[in-house]
Amino acid sequence: MGAAQVRDSHEQPAGFIRRYVFSTDHKVIAKQYLLLSLAMALVGGFTAYLIRWQLAWPETDIPGWGPIGPDNFNAIVTMHGTVMVFFVAMPFLLGAFGNFLIPLMIGARDMAFPRLNLMSFWTLFTASVVLTVSMFVPGGPAAAGWTSYAPLSDNYIYTGVTWGQDLWILAVALEFASFLMGGINFLTTTLNLRAPGMTLFRLPLLVWMEITAAVVFLLSVGPLIAGALMLLMDRKLGTSFFRPDGGGDPLLWEHLFWFFGHPEVYVVALPGFGIMLEVIPVFARKPIFGYRAMIWSTIAAGLLSFVVWAHHMFVSGMDPRLATSFSVTTILISVPFAIIVFAMIATVWRGSIDLATPMLFALGGLATFLIGGVTGIFVGSATTDIFLHGTYFVVAHFHYTLFPVTFFGGFAGIYYWYPKFFGRMMNETLGKIHFYLTLVCFNAVFIPLFLAGLQGNPRRIYEMSSYDFLKPVQPMHLIATIATIGLLLGQLPFVINFGYSLVRGKKAVANPWQANTLEWMTDSPPPHENFRTVPIVCRDPYEYSVPGASRDWIPQTEPEPAVLATAAAE
């Protein structure tokens, strides 16, 4: 259908329930995803606080909670990973930003399937309820880690967890179903509802990254859904897919999990990068460097993500010759990401930089992700990973990979698009305080954990002082815990800013940042069905500081070049 605009209008419902609860408007659904992910982030942040306190001051009463005990430690670790990856990062970056921005950025009035969009959110909401309930059932919540390795997850005798693990499987399966529905909507909307003139190579990079993430998720999650069903059958029907005593193989679960689990990293990372790539050219007042190279790099990274999963299993006893091939593909996938990162740096280079809060978070995300990317080389190589596997080095690397895209990228997006979401501006001073506290405390948490990991500190140890060889790393955990508390408290300026600005923030104009993409060509917040008339796209999305132009930005809808006559005369 090319760039033809398919009319898919629906009337704005009048009642409160249909307008704000069971709405089919993509903007309302995006806000629901945003609020749900922020609420679940409170759960994820609190579990991080419990974990860190126990590691710094073992077996003491945790303020606001009490002692957690060794039986509950792995359960809390499991809930932290599960919540942050599946119920914060994905709804935040794909659910909220994807739903809100894809129709606005391509000039559509809504998603292609509004009712499917509604069902997608409420399926995720149900999954969140199920996961929350699983924390309070007899036997406690799941305790086999967010990877749910068999046989820990396969047989309750290893963890003592019964219903908690079953509900964990159900919650994650519902979450997968939700994002399958969302991914189909993203793809169909982008391919069929683009405004006239919006060719594929005029799409903003965030749209490319969102739909690539959707495709990667659609193609990788199937085997794990089958694996989850097999795991549930092992637990409830007595089958032996993963049970060694029945002829099954626990390693099969690892293969199924990581075939999905590693692409999942890019499902989260790509939208985070996409947000940064929208923010950086606006506040550098420069065209994005290497637009098409970044699109092809994004596609290449998505394809390569399917052939790297076994680097998580170097210590599983695999043939060393096979390990070498996965080392090569793992190092190879750093090439497209290096292209994206260097293109971001080249975009900033010699730009007219405005260090507003969205730009600070975008640059902070870029800088911290570089550390995650470089340390990934060590865990991608079999020779070094055999030593580092299962240590706090991996914990620190993982957080340096996902925290920058999820939180630095996500906060950059909130501060940047808050005027479009809610029609008001956020406070800049509170935003900058939030940024500096987050940047300093985040690094103070995880740099000590790199050092602890290099000294051989295994993760998921409840109490370090019981082991003589771990006593020297205890100060690292003390520093990391104090910094974690600072990181959590550092989010208070954001919470205050978010709430205060909703009521008392300065009213936003349609295009407060003087940006080019289509979402800024309509009111803040956009009206029902987004645009008063369907926009016609005439330009690329990043035409900033064009030589000879009358101003340093040219909207995608501007039909004629705003070039000074003097330039034309030359």
XYZ file of C-alpha atoms in Angstrom:
570
model
C 0.000 0.000 0.000
C 3.077 2.202 0.203
C 2.548 5.536 1.869
C -1.168 5.705 1.294
C -3.134 6.860 4.295
C -5.878 4.431 5.212
C -8.741 6.137 6.989
C -9.362 4.402 10.308
C -11.257 6.974 12.287
C -13.394 6.376 15.340
C -15.467 8.780 17.336
C -14.215 10.021 20.663
C -16.269 8.267 23.367
C -18.112 10.500 25.814
C -18.174 8.371 28.986
C -15.298 8.320 31.479
C -14.840 4.541 31.363
C -14.610 4.307 27.568
C -12.571 7.496 27.295
C -9.949 6.940 29.997
C -10.091 3.279 31.122
C -11.074 1.049 28.194
C -10.030 3.569 25.551
C -9.033 2.695 21.994
C -7.140 5.988 21.569
C -3.426 5.217 21.206
C -2.492 8.300 23.245
C -4.573 7.219 26.250
C -3.249 3.667 25.989
C 0.312 5.015 25.851
C -0.280 6.938 29.069
C -1.672 3.781 30.676
C 1.498 1.912 29.696
C 3.578 4.777 31.070
C 1.818 4.847 34.420
C 1.849 1.050 34.763
C 5.570 0.848 34.008
C 6.368 3.644 36.479
C 4.279 1.875 39.154
C 6.094 -1.409 38.517
C 9.410 0.501 38.635
C 8.598 1.292 42.268
C 8.385 -2.467 42.929
C 11.623 -3.090 41.029
C 13.405 -0.260 42.818
C 12.243 -1.428 46.239
C 13.470 -4.979 45.606
C 16.849 -3.522 44.564
C 16.944 -1.686 47.892
C 16.215 -4.931 49.795
C 18.918 -6.847 47.911
C 21.571 -4.173 48.349
C 20.848 -3.606 52.036
C 21.208 -7.324 52.768
C 24.550 -7.440 50.930
C 25.941 -4.372 52.707
C 24.656 -5.071 56.228
C 23.886 -8.817 56.266
C 21.058 -10.157 58.362
C 20.069 -6.820 59.889
C 16.592 -5.353 59.935
C 15.983 -3.483 56.702
C 14.309 -0.131 57.399
C 10.742 -0.282 56.150
C 10.766 -4.065 55.753
C 12.647 -6.071 58.422
C 15.019 -8.997 57.805
C 14.564 -10.935 54.565
C 16.243 -14.228 55.466
C 18.155 -16.598 53.156
C 14.980 -18.352 52.011
C 13.603 -15.161 50.497
C 16.778 -13.692 49.024
C 16.654 -15.526 45.695
C 12.929 -14.824 45.430
C 13.566 -11.094 45.772
C 16.373 -11.284 43.211
C 14.019 -13.163 40.870
C 11.259 -10.593 41.258
C 13.671 -7.704 40.717
C 14.926 -9.079 37.397
C 11.498 -10.142 36.186
C 9.824 -6.847 37.045
C 12.532 -4.612 35.630
C 12.993 -6.455 32.319
C 9.452 -7.558 31.475
C 7.220 -5.134 33.389
C 9.218 -1.902 33.348
C 11.604 -1.739 30.389
C 9.252 -3.197 27.771
C 6.041 -1.328 28.711
C 8.049 1.872 29.199
C 9.985 1.883 25.925
C 7.676 -0.047 23.602
C 4.247 0.292 25.188
C 4.348 3.955 26.160
C 6.640 5.578 23.594
C 5.795 3.211 20.737
C 2.065 3.622 21.163
C 2.190 7.364 21.612
C 4.716 8.234 18.931
C 4.381 5.826 16.009
C 0.993 7.168 14.799
C 2.013 10.779 15.473
C 5.403 10.451 13.787
C 4.045 8.810 10.638
C 1.011 11.106 10.365
C -1.661 8.518 11.237
C -4.843 9.126 13.179
C -4.461 6.040 15.383
C -3.095 2.509 15.403
C -4.247 0.140 12.675
C -6.065 -2.041 15.217
C -7.289 0.160 18.083
C -9.230 -2.626 19.829
C -6.232 -4.958 19.649
C -4.236 -2.132 21.189
C -6.715 -1.924 24.055
C -6.566 -5.701 24.526
C -2.753 -5.588 24.509
C -2.621 -3.157 27.424
C -5.204 -4.945 29.538
C -3.487 -8.271 28.942
C -0.304 -6.712 30.294
C -2.245 -5.261 33.221
C -3.604 -8.745 33.990
C -0.060 -10.139 33.797
C 1.115 -7.481 36.266
C -1.679 -8.413 38.671
C -0.835 -12.113 38.392
C 2.862 -11.437 39.066
C 2.000 -9.258 42.058
C -0.349 -11.908 43.460
C 2.413 -14.514 43.046
C 4.465 -12.644 45.661
C 1.892 -13.400 48.377
C 0.834 -17.005 47.755
C 1.809 -19.894 50.095
C 5.372 -20.999 49.362
C 6.367 -17.513 48.285
C 7.166 -16.066 44.869
C 9.303 -17.688 42.185
C 12.910 -18.098 43.301
C 14.654 -19.618 40.284
C 16.009 -16.331 38.917
C 14.562 -14.190 36.125
C 16.010 -16.765 33.720
C 14.033 -19.494 35.520
C 16.629 -22.155 34.856
C 15.624 -25.810 35.102
C 15.788 -27.873 37.245
C 15.363 -25.100 39.871
C 12.135 -23.987 38.220
C 11.092 -27.468 37.161
C 10.645 -29.153 40.516
C 9.473 -27.459 43.684
C 11.724 -29.580 45.888
C 14.717 -27.403 44.921
C 13.222 -24.052 45.985
C 10.120 -24.935 47.985
C 8.091 -22.700 45.649
C 4.807 -24.094 44.367
C 2.101 -21.672 43.199
C 4.533 -18.780 43.030
C 6.483 -20.393 40.167
C 3.304 -21.424 38.325
C 1.936 -17.886 38.519
C 5.315 -16.519 37.387
C 5.084 -18.658 34.234
C 1.509 -17.495 33.642
C 2.398 -13.821 34.177
C 5.339 -13.934 31.780
C 3.275 -15.831 29.167
C 0.551 -13.153 29.358
C 3.193 -10.438 29.038
C 4.510 -12.118 25.904
C 0.991 -12.342 24.458
C 0.488 -8.648 25.149
C 3.611 -7.592 23.277
C 2.882 -9.965 20.392
C -0.376 -8.064 19.910
C 1.438 -4.751 20.249
C 4.165 -5.742 17.789
C 1.646 -6.712 15.111
C -0.017 -3.329 15.584
C 3.287 -1.431 15.308
C 4.200 -3.154 12.059
C 0.787 -2.897 10.416
C 0.401 0.743 11.385
C 3.817 1.753 10.095
C 3.471 -0.089 6.800
C -0.122 0.942 6.019
C -1.005 4.217 7.698
C 1.855 6.510 6.750
C 0.928 10.001 5.630
C 1.351 10.907 1.951
C 5.032 11.500 1.231
C 6.234 9.555 4.286
C 8.458 7.040 2.519
C 10.321 4.416 4.503
C 13.499 6.476 4.295
C 11.735 9.516 5.684
C 10.661 7.693 8.828
C 12.153 9.009 12.063
C 14.786 6.645 13.457
C 12.692 5.953 16.555
C 10.001 4.413 14.335
C 12.614 2.235 12.614
C 13.934 1.094 15.982
C 10.467 0.373 17.388
C 9.404 -1.768 14.424
C 12.762 -3.583 14.293
C 12.369 -4.369 17.990
C 8.833 -5.607 17.292
C 10.054 -7.938 14.524
C 12.891 -9.292 16.680
C 10.425 -9.974 19.494
C 7.892 -11.642 17.175
C 10.532 -13.983 15.739
C 12.329 -14.862 18.982
C 9.585 -15.357 21.548
C 7.855 -18.384 19.994
C 10.335 -21.046 21.184
C 10.252 -19.670 24.728
C 6.453 -19.722 24.836
C 6.660 -23.386 23.842
C 9.340 -23.867 26.501
C 7.148 -22.233 29.153
C 4.318 -24.610 28.274
C 6.710 -27.565 28.509
C 7.966 -26.289 31.880
C 4.422 -26.004 33.171
C 3.690 -29.555 31.954
C 6.767 -30.804 33.817
C 5.508 -29.165 36.984
C 1.847 -30.125 36.724
C 1.538 -33.181 34.497
C 4.720 -35.038 35.384
C 6.365 -34.846 31.971
C 10.166 -34.769 31.771
C 11.180 -32.273 29.122
C 13.766 -30.685 31.442
C 14.089 -33.322 34.197
C 17.280 -35.427 34.041
C 15.752 -38.155 36.206
C 13.054 -38.656 33.571
C 15.391 -38.489 30.563
C 14.951 -34.764 29.955
C 17.661 -32.153 29.531
C 17.861 -28.953 31.644
C 20.143 -27.405 29.038
C 17.241 -27.411 26.581
C 15.593 -24.715 28.721
C 18.800 -22.628 28.611
C 18.838 -22.826 24.801
C 15.155 -21.894 24.544
C 15.502 -19.082 27.067
C 18.599 -17.454 25.580
C 17.403 -17.813 21.982
C 14.803 -15.311 23.172
C 16.756 -13.718 26.025
C 19.585 -12.209 24.038
C 17.393 -10.703 21.283
C 15.272 -9.397 24.167
C 18.215 -7.166 25.119
C 17.918 -5.500 21.701
C 14.110 -5.374 21.940
C 14.714 -3.075 24.910
C 17.873 -1.363 23.648
C 16.686 -0.284 20.209
C 13.754 1.923 21.341
C 16.047 3.476 23.973
C 18.553 4.312 21.250
C 15.728 5.590 19.073
C 14.698 8.092 21.752
C 18.265 9.351 22.103
C 18.526 9.653 18.324
C 15.429 11.873 18.251
C 16.690 14.103 21.058
C 20.344 14.576 20.013
C 19.870 16.316 16.618
C 17.230 18.656 18.064
C 19.504 19.885 20.851
C 22.662 19.806 18.711
C 20.831 21.644 15.890
C 22.482 19.334 13.352
C 21.215 16.694 10.913
C 21.603 13.158 12.155
C 24.896 11.703 10.909
C 24.602 8.577 8.753
C 20.806 8.202 8.715
C 20.712 5.287 6.265
C 23.795 3.646 7.776
C 21.991 3.591 11.106
C 18.897 1.993 9.578
C 20.934 -0.784 7.986
C 22.951 -1.183 11.210
C 19.711 -1.544 13.158
C 18.481 -4.253 10.794
C 21.885 -6.007 10.902
C 21.889 -5.938 14.714
C 18.400 -7.440 14.717
C 19.470 -10.290 12.421
C 22.709 -10.994 14.290
C 20.860 -11.116 17.600
C 19.537 -14.557 16.609
C 22.984 -16.174 16.377
C 24.636 -15.113 19.633
C 22.567 -16.812 22.341
C 25.047 -19.547 23.282
C 27.607 -17.056 24.592
C 25.517 -17.157 27.766
C 26.309 -20.882 27.999
C 30.092 -21.065 27.638
C 30.358 -22.844 31.015
C 27.584 -25.327 30.236
C 30.015 -27.886 28.831
C 29.560 -27.032 25.162
C 32.167 -28.048 22.595
C 34.961 -25.380 22.616
C 34.831 -25.230 18.805
C 31.177 -24.214 19.002
C 32.043 -21.642 21.677
C 34.485 -20.018 19.277
C 31.837 -19.496 16.603
C 29.479 -17.870 19.115
C 32.321 -15.679 20.361
C 32.848 -14.471 16.796
C 29.152 -13.656 16.222
C 28.955 -11.938 19.620
C 31.915 -9.698 18.844
C 30.507 -9.155 15.345
C 27.249 -7.720 16.683
C 29.217 -4.912 18.287
C 29.952 -3.546 14.782
C 26.434 -2.243 13.975
C 26.119 -0.803 17.472
C 29.521 0.848 17.090
C 28.248 2.466 13.893
C 25.159 3.774 15.722
C 27.205 5.082 18.652
C 29.804 6.775 16.457
C 27.032 8.325 14.355
C 25.535 9.779 17.542
C 28.925 11.203 18.528
C 29.416 12.617 15.017
C 25.990 14.264 15.249
C 27.007 16.027 18.448
C 30.422 17.014 17.088
C 30.589 20.770 16.482
C 26.877 21.104 17.069
C 25.240 24.134 18.636
C 24.524 22.164 21.795
C 21.779 23.089 24.231
C 22.248 21.114 27.458
C 18.557 21.005 28.317
C 17.398 18.096 30.472
C 16.414 15.789 27.563
C 19.854 16.304 25.993
C 21.644 15.660 29.294
C 19.862 12.330 29.687
C 20.540 11.401 26.045
C 24.256 12.169 26.402
C 24.368 10.419 29.785
C 22.783 7.353 28.207
C 25.307 7.401 25.362
C 28.298 7.712 27.722
C 27.207 4.987 30.138
C 26.182 2.600 27.346
C 29.733 2.844 25.996
C 30.963 1.256 29.238
C 28.359 -1.505 28.873
C 29.379 -2.075 25.262
C 33.105 -2.258 25.940
C 32.711 -4.632 28.899
C 30.497 -6.807 26.698
C 33.593 -7.782 24.726
C 34.963 -9.546 27.823
C 31.821 -11.603 28.464
C 31.426 -12.306 24.744
C 34.830 -13.978 24.554
C 34.841 -17.551 25.836
C 38.344 -17.268 27.316
C 37.461 -14.393 29.664
C 33.813 -15.294 30.172
C 34.722 -18.636 31.748
C 36.312 -16.651 34.601
C 33.732 -13.857 34.734
C 30.592 -15.968 34.272
C 28.153 -15.745 37.158
C 30.085 -12.957 38.913
C 29.142 -9.384 39.737
C 31.094 -8.328 36.636
C 28.197 -9.708 34.585
C 25.682 -7.958 36.864
C 27.466 -4.645 36.352
C 27.800 -5.186 32.564
C 24.122 -6.082 32.250
C 23.056 -2.951 34.132
C 25.457 -0.759 32.118
C 23.757 -2.133 28.988
C 20.081 -1.902 29.965
C 19.988 0.979 32.478
C 21.303 3.567 29.955
C 18.735 2.696 27.290
C 15.846 2.091 29.687
C 16.265 4.907 32.190
C 18.595 7.480 30.633
C 16.878 6.972 27.264
C 13.434 6.743 28.857
C 13.912 9.871 30.976
C 15.239 11.723 27.920
C 11.993 10.741 26.209
C 9.773 11.813 29.099
C 11.401 15.233 29.459
C 11.366 15.705 25.672
C 7.803 14.539 24.900
C 6.142 15.479 28.196
C 4.758 18.656 26.548
C 3.192 16.507 23.833
C 1.893 13.907 26.302
C 0.340 16.350 28.755
C 0.410 19.836 27.222
C 2.720 21.281 29.877
C 6.471 21.783 30.310
C 8.507 20.138 33.041
C 10.692 22.139 35.396
C 14.267 22.393 34.064
C 16.000 22.895 37.423
C 14.413 19.820 38.970
C 15.172 17.925 35.761
C 18.877 18.749 35.935
C 19.086 17.861 39.636
C 17.445 14.544 38.744
C 19.961 13.939 35.959
C 23.123 14.643 37.962
C 21.963 12.563 40.942
C 21.085 9.665 38.625
C 24.370 9.854 36.697
C 26.636 10.020 39.754
C 24.784 7.429 41.839
C 24.357 4.957 38.979
C 28.101 4.887 38.332
C 28.804 4.662 42.071
C 26.610 1.550 42.254
C 28.027 -0.466 39.427
C 31.715 0.462 39.090
C 32.404 -1.187 42.515
C 30.497 -4.258 41.293
C 32.822 -4.525 38.266
C 35.731 -4.621 40.732
C 33.972 -7.181 42.939
C 33.332 -9.356 39.891
C 36.962 -9.152 38.797
C 37.890 -10.518 42.221
C 35.670 -13.542 41.580
C 32.638 -12.500 43.627
C 29.740 -14.779 42.564
C 26.303 -13.209 42.372
C 23.235 -14.542 44.256
C 25.264 -15.046 47.437
C 23.098 -14.157 50.422
C 25.842 -13.293 52.863
C 29.471 -12.584 51.870
C 31.122 -12.715 55.280
C 30.545 -16.475 55.511
C 33.282 -16.964 52.895
C 36.848 -15.891 53.654
C 37.691 -15.221 50.014
C 34.743 -12.810 49.736
C 35.486 -10.721 52.830
C 37.803 -8.315 50.920
C 34.944 -7.378 48.523
C 32.514 -6.436 51.289
C 33.475 -2.708 51.138
C 32.507 -2.727 47.439
C 29.016 -3.815 48.391
C 28.818 -1.168 51.087
C 29.665 1.565 48.554
C 27.224 0.113 46.025
C 24.426 -0.002 48.587
C 24.890 3.577 49.772
C 24.900 4.648 46.126
C 21.756 2.593 45.451
C 19.936 4.432 48.222
C 21.179 7.692 46.695
C 20.005 6.547 43.255
C 16.530 5.762 44.568
C 16.281 9.028 46.500
C 17.584 10.799 43.403
C 14.341 9.903 41.637
C 12.309 12.075 44.025
C 12.952 15.267 42.015
C 11.505 13.460 38.993
C 8.414 12.296 40.891
C 7.829 15.806 42.230
C 8.494 17.360 38.826
C 6.187 14.922 37.027
C 3.275 15.526 39.402
C 3.792 19.249 39.904
C 4.137 19.946 36.176
C 0.869 18.144 35.433
C -0.941 20.812 37.455
C 1.290 23.857 37.581
C 3.712 23.399 34.695
C 3.967 26.083 32.038
C 1.530 25.421 29.199
C 3.336 24.043 26.185
C 3.093 25.390 22.665
C 2.804 22.974 19.761
C 6.545 22.852 19.052
C 8.526 24.061 22.102
C 11.830 22.529 20.942
C 11.588 23.703 17.310
C 11.849 20.135 16.049
C 11.045 18.806 12.575
C 9.140 15.546 12.985
C 5.385 15.307 12.519
C 4.332 14.977 16.152
C 5.396 18.602 16.663
C 3.154 19.773 13.825
C 0.003 19.304 15.885
C -1.293 20.713 19.174
C 0.178 19.865 22.597
C -1.495 17.591 23.607
C -2.765 16.354 20.231
C -6.520 16.349 19.601
C -8.578 13.215 19.078
C -7.314 11.620 15.826
C -4.093 13.627 16.154
C -4.190 16.002 13.181
C -6.854 18.440 12.020
C -5.877 17.520 8.441
C -3.710 14.650 7.267
C -0.151 16.040 6.956
C 1.742 15.817 3.686
C 5.399 14.961 4.130
C 7.867 16.757 1.897
C 11.193 16.337 3.667
C 13.552 14.164 5.644
C 13.128 14.311 9.435
C 16.460 15.850 10.447
C 17.007 18.977 8.335
C 18.615 21.236 10.930
C 20.941 24.188 10.260
C 20.623 23.843 6.499
C 23.068 26.335 4.949
C 21.269 29.410 3.697
C 17.948 28.552 5.349
C 16.001 31.309 7.083
C 15.949 29.336 10.364
C 17.804 26.347 11.740
C 14.920 23.864 11.499
C 12.654 22.872 8.629
C 9.504 20.845 9.430
C 8.848 17.698 7.448
C 5.648 19.293 6.146
C 7.264 22.429 4.735
C 6.898 22.186 0.955
C 9.438 24.710 -0.214
C 13.021 25.123 1.003
C 13.310 28.110 3.295
C 16.504 29.196 1.660
C 17.614 32.723 1.524
C 17.653 34.342 -1.845
C 21.309 35.165 -1.397
C 22.155 31.480 -1.196
C 20.159 30.779 -4.314
C 21.941 33.559 -6.105
C 25.292 32.006 -5.319
